[in-house]
């Protein structure tokens, strides 16, 4: 008669586990409406987003180049397109 192979982890074999990360992840997945971030974490993320937006605007201002989209003869180009 052969012996059964020992498993390293009993996490999936146990049916009732309380306080474990896997249980919390499953509960969090099943109940997304009951989750709420802590005020400290929300404030931290809000500050990070503000800083990121400010640095993005500064980078855009610094690296922006003006493109010659409209030439000086805007009337001449529109007149020629209307004739055809």
PDB file of N, CA and C in Angstrom:
ATOM      1  N   UNK A   1       0.843  -1.183   0.000  1.00  0.00           N
ATOM      2  CA  UNK A   1       0.000   0.000   0.000  1.00  0.00           C
ATOM      3  C   UNK A   1       0.887   1.245   0.000  1.00  0.00           C
ATOM      4  N   UNK A   2       0.564   2.210  -0.889  1.00  0.00           N
ATOM      5  CA  UNK A   2       1.401   3.403  -1.007  1.00  0.00           C
ATOM      6  C   UNK A   2       0.911   4.501  -0.080  1.00  0.00           C
ATOM      7  N   UNK A   3       1.860   5.306   0.338  1.00  0.00           N
ATOM      8  CA  UNK A   3       1.500   6.420   1.211  1.00  0.00           C
ATOM      9  C   UNK A   3       1.126   7.631   0.388  1.00  0.00           C
ATOM     10  N   UNK A   4       0.261   8.456   0.923  1.00  0.00           N
ATOM     11  CA  UNK A   4      -0.094   9.713   0.254  1.00  0.00           C
ATOM     12  C   UNK A   4       1.035  10.714   0.435  1.00  0.00           C
ATOM     13  N   UNK A   5       1.244  11.503  -0.590  1.00  0.00           N
ATOM     14  CA  UNK A   5       2.300  12.511  -0.541  1.00  0.00           C
ATOM     15  C   UNK A   5       1.890  13.647   0.388  1.00  0.00           C
ATOM     16  N   UNK A   6       2.816  14.076   1.230  1.00  0.00           N
ATOM     17  CA  UNK A   6       2.535  15.180   2.139  1.00  0.00           C
ATOM     18  C   UNK A   6       2.481  16.486   1.350  1.00  0.00           C
ATOM     19  N   UNK A   7       1.596  17.352   1.734  1.00  0.00           N
ATOM     20  CA  UNK A   7       1.532  18.666   1.088  1.00  0.00           C
ATOM     21  C   UNK A   7       2.253  19.671   1.976  1.00  0.00           C
ATOM     22  N   UNK A   8       2.866  20.624   1.336  1.00  0.00           N
ATOM     23  CA  UNK A   8       3.583  21.640   2.104  1.00  0.00           C
ATOM     24  C   UNK A   8       2.622  22.620   2.762  1.00  0.00           C
ATOM     25  N   UNK A   9       1.518  22.916   2.084  1.00  0.00           N
ATOM     26  CA  UNK A   9       0.608  23.923   2.610  1.00  0.00           C
ATOM     27  C   UNK A   9      -0.768  23.317   2.837  1.00  0.00           C
ATOM     28  N   UNK A  10      -1.330  23.604   3.964  1.00  0.00           N
ATOM     29  CA  UNK A  10      -2.677  23.144   4.261  1.00  0.00           C
ATOM     30  C   UNK A  10      -3.706  24.246   4.045  1.00  0.00           C
ATOM     31  N   UNK A  11      -3.290  25.357   3.451  1.00  0.00           N
ATOM     32  CA  UNK A  11      -4.160  26.529   3.340  1.00  0.00           C
ATOM     33  C   UNK A  11      -5.419  26.232   2.551  1.00  0.00           C
ATOM     34  N   UNK A  12      -5.315  25.453   1.477  1.00  0.00           N
ATOM     35  CA  UNK A  12      -6.488  25.178   0.653  1.00  0.00           C
ATOM     36  C   UNK A  12      -7.316  24.019   1.185  1.00  0.00           C
ATOM     37  N   UNK A  13      -6.753  23.213   2.065  1.00  0.00           N
ATOM     38  CA  UNK A  13      -7.477  22.068   2.587  1.00  0.00           C
ATOM     39  C   UNK A  13      -8.369  22.443   3.762  1.00  0.00           C
ATOM     40  N   UNK A  14      -7.999  23.463   4.493  1.00  0.00           N
ATOM     41  CA  UNK A  14      -8.761  23.857   5.677  1.00  0.00           C
ATOM     42  C   UNK A  14      -9.965  24.672   5.232  1.00  0.00           C
ATOM     43  N   UNK A  15     -11.133  24.369   5.780  1.00  0.00           N
ATOM     44  CA  UNK A  15     -12.341  25.064   5.346  1.00  0.00           C
ATOM     45  C   UNK A  15     -12.606  26.314   6.167  1.00  0.00           C
ATOM     46  N   UNK A  16     -12.323  26.297   7.439  1.00  0.00           N
ATOM     47  CA  UNK A  16     -12.604  27.468   8.280  1.00  0.00           C
ATOM     48  C   UNK A  16     -11.279  28.066   8.738  1.00  0.00           C
ATOM     49  N   UNK A  17     -10.994  29.278   8.285  1.00  0.00           N
ATOM     50  CA  UNK A  17      -9.805  30.008   8.699  1.00  0.00           C
ATOM     51  C   UNK A  17     -10.250  31.429   9.007  1.00  0.00           C
ATOM     52  N   UNK A  18      -9.904  31.927  10.131  1.00  0.00           N
ATOM     53  CA  UNK A  18     -10.294  33.292  10.478  1.00  0.00           C
ATOM     54  C   UNK A  18      -9.047  34.135  10.662  1.00  0.00           C
ATOM     55  N   UNK A  19      -9.119  35.357  10.163  1.00  0.00           N
ATOM     56  CA  UNK A  19      -8.016  36.280  10.326  1.00  0.00           C
ATOM     57  C   UNK A  19      -6.883  36.063   9.355  1.00  0.00           C
ATOM     58  N   UNK A  20      -7.070  35.240   8.375  1.00  0.00           N
ATOM     59  CA  UNK A  20      -6.012  34.984   7.414  1.00  0.00           C
ATOM     60  C   UNK A  20      -6.151  35.894   6.207  1.00  0.00           C
ATOM     61  N   UNK A  21      -5.047  36.141   5.544  1.00  0.00           N
ATOM     62  CA  UNK A  21      -5.041  37.052   4.404  1.00  0.00           C
ATOM     63  C   UNK A  21      -5.918  36.549   3.263  1.00  0.00           C
ATOM     64  N   UNK A  22      -5.892  35.248   3.025  1.00  0.00           N
ATOM     65  CA  UNK A  22      -6.672  34.693   1.925  1.00  0.00           C
ATOM     66  C   UNK A  22      -8.171  34.878   2.172  1.00  0.00           C
ATOM     67  N   UNK A  23      -8.589  34.704   3.418  1.00  0.00           N
ATOM     68  CA  UNK A  23     -10.000  34.939   3.758  1.00  0.00           C
ATOM     69  C   UNK A  23     -10.371  36.393   3.527  1.00  0.00           C
ATOM     70  N   UNK A  24      -9.505  37.297   3.968  1.00  0.00           N
ATOM     71  CA  UNK A  24      -9.795  38.715   3.808  1.00  0.00           C
ATOM     72  C   UNK A  24      -9.856  39.098   2.332  1.00  0.00           C
ATOM     73  N   UNK A  25      -8.952  38.543   1.522  1.00  0.00           N
ATOM     74  CA  UNK A  25      -8.972  38.842   0.093  1.00  0.00           C
ATOM     75  C   UNK A  25     -10.268  38.362  -0.542  1.00  0.00           C
ATOM     76  N   UNK A  26     -10.723  37.183  -0.145  1.00  0.00           N
ATOM     77  CA  UNK A  26     -11.977  36.662  -0.695  1.00  0.00           C
ATOM     78  C   UNK A  26     -13.160  37.529  -0.257  1.00  0.00           C
ATOM     79  N   UNK A  27     -13.179  37.926   1.032  1.00  0.00           N
ATOM     80  CA  UNK A  27     -14.271  38.762   1.522  1.00  0.00           C
ATOM     81  C   UNK A  27     -14.255  40.120   0.819  1.00  0.00           C
ATOM     82  N   UNK A  28     -13.050  40.667   0.625  1.00  0.00           N
ATOM     83  CA  UNK A  28     -12.921  41.962  -0.043  1.00  0.00           C
ATOM     84  C   UNK A  28     -13.397  41.884  -1.486  1.00  0.00           C
ATOM     85  N   UNK A  29     -13.126  40.750  -2.131  1.00  0.00           N
ATOM     86  CA  UNK A  29     -13.587  40.558  -3.505  1.00  0.00           C
ATOM     87  C   UNK A  29     -15.107  40.421  -3.563  1.00  0.00           C
ATOM     88  N   UNK A  30     -15.694  39.755  -2.568  1.00  0.00           N
ATOM     89  CA  UNK A  30     -17.145  39.536  -2.543  1.00  0.00           C
ATOM     90  C   UNK A  30     -17.921  40.769  -2.094  1.00  0.00           C
ATOM     91  N   UNK A  31     -17.314  41.640  -1.290  1.00  0.00           N
ATOM     92  CA  UNK A  31     -18.017  42.804  -0.733  1.00  0.00           C
ATOM     93  C   UNK A  31     -17.275  44.097  -1.047  1.00  0.00           C
ATOM     94  N   UNK A  32     -17.244  44.525  -2.312  1.00  0.00           N
ATOM     95  CA  UNK A  32     -16.494  45.752  -2.619  1.00  0.00           C
ATOM     96  C   UNK A  32     -17.162  47.009  -2.084  1.00  0.00           C
ATOM     97  N   UNK A  33     -18.477  46.964  -1.834  1.00  0.00           N
ATOM     98  CA  UNK A  33     -19.171  48.163  -1.369  1.00  0.00           C
ATOM     99  C   UNK A  33     -18.905  48.457   0.099  1.00  0.00           C
ATOM    100  N   UNK A  34     -18.419  47.492   0.862  1.00  0.00           N
ATOM    101  CA  UNK A  34     -18.190  47.704   2.289  1.00  0.00           C
ATOM    102  C   UNK A  34     -16.767  48.158   2.596  1.00  0.00           C
ATOM    103  N   UNK A  35     -15.957  48.340   1.571  1.00  0.00           N
ATOM    104  CA  UNK A  35     -14.574  48.751   1.784  1.00  0.00           C
ATOM    105  C   UNK A  35     -14.470  50.263   1.851  1.00  0.00           C
ATOM    106  N   UNK A  36     -13.575  50.741   2.690  1.00  0.00           N
ATOM    107  CA  UNK A  36     -13.343  52.177   2.794  1.00  0.00           C
ATOM    108  C   UNK A  36     -11.899  52.406   3.205  1.00  0.00           C
ATOM    109  N   UNK A  37     -11.229  53.292   2.505  1.00  0.00           N
ATOM    110  CA  UNK A  37      -9.838  53.596   2.832  1.00  0.00           C
ATOM    111  C   UNK A  37      -9.778  54.402   4.120  1.00  0.00           C
ATOM    112  N   UNK A  38      -8.661  54.286   4.807  1.00  0.00           N
ATOM    113  CA  UNK A  38      -8.478  55.073   6.021  1.00  0.00           C
ATOM    114  C   UNK A  38      -8.266  56.530   5.627  1.00  0.00           C
ATOM    115  N   UNK A  39      -8.684  57.462   6.466  1.00  0.00           N
ATOM    116  CA  UNK A  39      -8.513  58.896   6.135  1.00  0.00           C
ATOM    117  C   UNK A  39      -7.049  59.269   5.903  1.00  0.00           C
ATOM    118  N   UNK A  40      -6.144  58.658   6.648  1.00  0.00           N
ATOM    119  CA  UNK A  40      -4.720  58.970   6.486  1.00  0.00           C
ATOM    120  C   UNK A  40      -4.228  58.531   5.099  1.00  0.00           C
ATOM    121  N   UNK A  41      -4.628  57.333   4.668  1.00  0.00           N
ATOM    122  CA  UNK A  41      -4.228  56.836   3.348  1.00  0.00           C
ATOM    123  C   UNK A  41      -4.847  57.685   2.247  1.00  0.00           C
ATOM    124  N   UNK A  42      -6.124  58.053   2.410  1.00  0.00           N
ATOM    125  CA  UNK A  42      -6.799  58.872   1.389  1.00  0.00           C
ATOM    126  C   UNK A  42      -6.128  60.238   1.261  1.00  0.00           C
ATOM    127  N   UNK A  43      -5.768  60.838   2.398  1.00  0.00           N
ATOM    128  CA  UNK A  43      -5.097  62.138   2.364  1.00  0.00           C
ATOM    129  C   UNK A  43      -3.716  62.024   1.719  1.00  0.00           C
ATOM    130  N   UNK A  44      -3.015  60.947   2.025  1.00  0.00           N
ATOM    131  CA  UNK A  44      -1.690  60.732   1.436  1.00  0.00           C
ATOM    132  C   UNK A  44      -1.797  60.613  -0.078  1.00  0.00           C
ATOM    133  N   UNK A  45      -2.768  59.826  -0.550  1.00  0.00           N
ATOM    134  CA  UNK A  45      -2.931  59.643  -1.985  1.00  0.00           C
ATOM    135  C   UNK A  45      -3.363  60.945  -2.653  1.00  0.00           C
ATOM    136  N   UNK A  46      -4.221  61.723  -1.991  1.00  0.00           N
ATOM    137  CA  UNK A  46      -4.663  63.002  -2.540  1.00  0.00           C
ATOM    138  C   UNK A  46      -3.470  63.941  -2.711  1.00  0.00           C
ATOM    139  N   UNK A  47      -2.600  63.984  -1.708  1.00  0.00           N
ATOM    140  CA  UNK A  47      -1.405  64.820  -1.803  1.00  0.00           C
ATOM    141  C   UNK A  47      -0.475  64.340  -2.909  1.00  0.00           C
ATOM    142  N   UNK A  48      -0.348  63.022  -3.043  1.00  0.00           N
ATOM    143  CA  UNK A  48       0.509  62.481  -4.105  1.00  0.00           C
ATOM    144  C   UNK A  48      -0.032  62.859  -5.480  1.00  0.00           C
ATOM    145  N   UNK A  49      -1.360  62.787  -5.647  1.00  0.00           N
ATOM    146  CA  UNK A  49      -1.952  63.132  -6.941  1.00  0.00           C
ATOM    147  C   UNK A  49      -1.772  64.615  -7.252  1.00  0.00           C
ATOM    148  N   UNK A  50      -1.910  65.459  -6.233  1.00  0.00           N
ATOM    149  CA  UNK A  50      -1.706  66.895  -6.446  1.00  0.00           C
ATOM    150  C   UNK A  50      -0.262  67.180  -6.852  1.00  0.00           C
ATOM    151  N   UNK A  51       0.678  66.551  -6.171  1.00  0.00           N
ATOM    152  CA  UNK A  51       2.090  66.763  -6.494  1.00  0.00           C
ATOM    153  C   UNK A  51       2.407  66.244  -7.892  1.00  0.00           C
ATOM    154  N   UNK A  52       1.825  65.107  -8.240  1.00  0.00           N
ATOM    155  CA  UNK A  52       2.076  64.552  -9.571  1.00  0.00           C
ATOM    156  C   UNK A  52       1.501  65.458 -10.657  1.00  0.00           C
ATOM    157  N   UNK A  53       0.296  65.999 -10.427  1.00  0.00           N
ATOM    158  CA  UNK A  53      -0.313  66.898 -11.410  1.00  0.00           C
ATOM    159  C   UNK A  53       0.507  68.178 -11.549  1.00  0.00           C
ATOM    160  N   UNK A  54       0.998  68.704 -10.427  1.00  0.00           N
ATOM    161  CA  UNK A  54       1.811  69.926 -10.482  1.00  0.00           C
ATOM    162  C   UNK A  54       3.109  69.686 -11.234  1.00  0.00           C
ATOM    163  N   UNK A  55       3.747  68.538 -10.985  1.00  0.00           N
ATOM    164  CA  UNK A  55       4.997  68.258 -11.688  1.00  0.00           C
ATOM    165  C   UNK A  55       4.750  67.998 -13.169  1.00  0.00           C
ATOM    166  N   UNK A  56       3.608  67.425 -13.489  1.00  0.00           N
ATOM    167  CA  UNK A  56       3.283  67.192 -14.903  1.00  0.00           C
ATOM    168  C   UNK A  56       3.071  68.521 -15.626  1.00  0.00           C
ATOM    169  N   UNK A  57       2.335  69.436 -14.989  1.00  0.00           N
ATOM    170  CA  UNK A  57       2.121  70.747 -15.602  1.00  0.00           C
ATOM    171  C   UNK A  57       3.432  71.499 -15.779  1.00  0.00           C
ATOM    172  N   UNK A  58       4.289  71.430 -14.766  1.00  0.00           N
ATOM    173  CA  UNK A  58       5.585  72.098 -14.855  1.00  0.00           C
ATOM    174  C   UNK A  58       6.433  71.500 -15.974  1.00  0.00           C
ATOM    175  N   UNK A  59       6.422  70.180 -16.084  1.00  0.00           N
ATOM    176  CA  UNK A  59       7.180  69.517 -17.140  1.00  0.00           C
ATOM    177  C   UNK A  59       6.638  69.884 -18.519  1.00  0.00           C
ATOM    178  N   UNK A  60       5.319  69.972 -18.634  1.00  0.00           N
ATOM    179  CA  UNK A  60       4.720  70.350 -19.916  1.00  0.00           C
ATOM    180  C   UNK A  60       5.076  71.776 -20.288  1.00  0.00           C
ATOM    181  N   UNK A  61       5.056  72.678 -19.319  1.00  0.00           N
ATOM    182  CA  UNK A  61       5.416  74.074 -19.586  1.00  0.00           C
ATOM    183  C   UNK A  61       6.883  74.182 -20.005  1.00  0.00           C
ATOM    184  N   UNK A  62       7.742  73.418 -19.319  1.00  0.00           N
ATOM    185  CA  UNK A  62       9.178  73.496 -19.571  1.00  0.00           C
ATOM    186  C   UNK A  62       9.538  72.900 -20.930  1.00  0.00           C
ATOM    187  N   UNK A  63       8.908  71.784 -21.282  1.00  0.00           N
ATOM    188  CA  UNK A  63       9.294  71.081 -22.500  1.00  0.00           C
ATOM    189  C   UNK A  63       8.427  71.428 -23.711  1.00  0.00           C
ATOM    190  N   UNK A  64       7.437  72.266 -23.511  1.00  0.00           N
ATOM    191  CA  UNK A  64       6.526  72.569 -24.617  1.00  0.00           C
ATOM    192  C   UNK A  64       7.216  73.443 -25.651  1.00  0.00           C
ATOM    193  N   UNK A  65       6.959  73.130 -26.904  1.00  0.00           N
ATOM    194  CA  UNK A  65       7.464  73.960 -27.993  1.00  0.00           C
ATOM    195  C   UNK A  65       6.268  74.447 -28.799  1.00  0.00           C
ATOM    196  N   UNK A  66       6.340  75.671 -29.260  1.00  0.00           N
ATOM    197  CA  UNK A  66       5.229  76.207 -30.036  1.00  0.00           C
ATOM    198  C   UNK A  66       5.362  75.729 -31.470  1.00  0.00           C
ATOM    199  N   UNK A  67       4.276  75.246 -31.993  1.00  0.00           N
ATOM    200  CA  UNK A  67       4.265  74.748 -33.358  1.00  0.00           C
ATOM    201  C   UNK A  67       3.686  75.789 -34.299  1.00  0.00           C
ATOM    202  N   UNK A  68       4.262  75.971 -35.463  1.00  0.00           N
ATOM    203  CA  UNK A  68       3.725  76.941 -36.419  1.00  0.00           C
ATOM    204  C   UNK A  68       2.508  76.356 -37.149  1.00  0.00           C
ATOM    205  N   UNK A  69       1.392  76.312 -36.457  1.00  0.00           N
ATOM    206  CA  UNK A  69       0.187  75.725 -37.040  1.00  0.00           C
ATOM    207  C   UNK A  69      -0.448  76.666 -38.053  1.00  0.00           C
ATOM    208  N   UNK A  70      -0.451  77.938 -37.733  1.00  0.00           N
ATOM    209  CA  UNK A  70      -1.085  78.911 -38.620  1.00  0.00           C
ATOM    210  C   UNK A  70      -0.032  79.843 -39.185  1.00  0.00           C
ATOM    211  N   UNK A  71      -0.012  79.923 -40.448  1.00  0.00           N
ATOM    212  CA  UNK A  71       0.956  80.839 -41.061  1.00  0.00           C
ATOM    213  C   UNK A  71       0.405  82.261 -41.009  1.00  0.00           C
ATOM    214  N   UNK A  72       1.214  83.208 -41.421  1.00  0.00           N
ATOM    215  CA  UNK A  72       0.795  84.607 -41.405  1.00  0.00           C
ATOM    216  C   UNK A  72      -0.287  84.878 -42.437  1.00  0.00           C
ATOM    217  N   UNK A  73      -0.320  84.118 -43.520  1.00  0.00           N
ATOM    218  CA  UNK A  73      -1.305  84.338 -44.592  1.00  0.00           C
ATOM    219  C   UNK A  73      -2.504  83.409 -44.404  1.00  0.00           C
ATOM    220  N   UNK A  74      -3.239  83.589 -43.342  1.00  0.00           N
ATOM    221  CA  UNK A  74      -4.387  82.717 -43.089  1.00  0.00           C
ATOM    222  C   UNK A  74      -5.518  83.020 -44.059  1.00  0.00           C
ATOM    223  N   UNK A  75      -5.685  84.279 -44.464  1.00  0.00           N
ATOM    224  CA  UNK A  75      -6.761  84.637 -45.389  1.00  0.00           C
ATOM    225  C   UNK A  75      -6.497  84.067 -46.783  1.00  0.00           C
ATOM    226  N   UNK A  76      -5.258  84.060 -47.217  1.00  0.00           N
ATOM    227  CA  UNK A  76      -4.927  83.569 -48.551  1.00  0.00           C
ATOM    228  C   UNK A  76      -5.178  82.066 -48.660  1.00  0.00           C
ATOM    229  N   UNK A  77      -4.868  81.319 -47.602  1.00  0.00           N
ATOM    230  CA  UNK A  77      -5.067  79.871 -47.667  1.00  0.00           C
ATOM    231  C   UNK A  77      -6.546  79.525 -47.634  1.00  0.00           C
ATOM    232  N   UNK A  78      -7.352  80.277 -46.901  1.00  0.00           N
ATOM    233  CA  UNK A  78      -8.781  79.961 -46.853  1.00  0.00           C
ATOM    234  C   UNK A  78      -9.468  80.413 -48.132  1.00  0.00           C
ATOM    235  N   UNK A  79      -8.995  81.500 -48.749  1.00  0.00           N
ATOM    236  CA  UNK A  79      -9.604  81.968 -50.006  1.00  0.00           C
ATOM    237  C   UNK A  79      -9.364  80.965 -51.127  1.00  0.00           C
ATOM    238  N   UNK A  80      -8.184  80.401 -51.194  1.00  0.00           N
ATOM    239  CA  UNK A  80      -7.879  79.453 -52.265  1.00  0.00           C
ATOM    240  C   UNK A  80      -8.666  78.150 -52.097  1.00  0.00           C
ATOM    241  N   UNK A  81      -8.967  77.756 -50.859  1.00  0.00           N
ATOM    242  CA  UNK A  81      -9.725  76.534 -50.655  1.00  0.00           C
ATOM    243  C   UNK A  81     -11.199  76.747 -50.990  1.00  0.00           C
ATOM    244  N   UNK A  82     -11.685  77.972 -50.871  1.00  0.00           N
ATOM    245  CA  UNK A  82     -13.084  78.235 -51.185  1.00  0.00           C
ATOM    246  C   UNK A  82     -13.324  78.330 -52.688  1.00  0.00           C
ATOM    247  N   UNK A  83     -12.298  78.700 -53.472  1.00  0.00           N
ATOM    248  CA  UNK A  83     -12.462  78.844 -54.921  1.00  0.00           C
ATOM    249  C   UNK A  83     -12.679  77.500 -55.606  1.00  0.00           C
ATOM    250  N   UNK A  84     -12.072  76.429 -55.107  1.00  0.00           N
ATOM    251  CA  UNK A  84     -12.183  75.150 -55.803  1.00  0.00           C
ATOM    252  C   UNK A  84     -13.408  74.373 -55.440  1.00  0.00           C
TER     253      UNK A  84
END
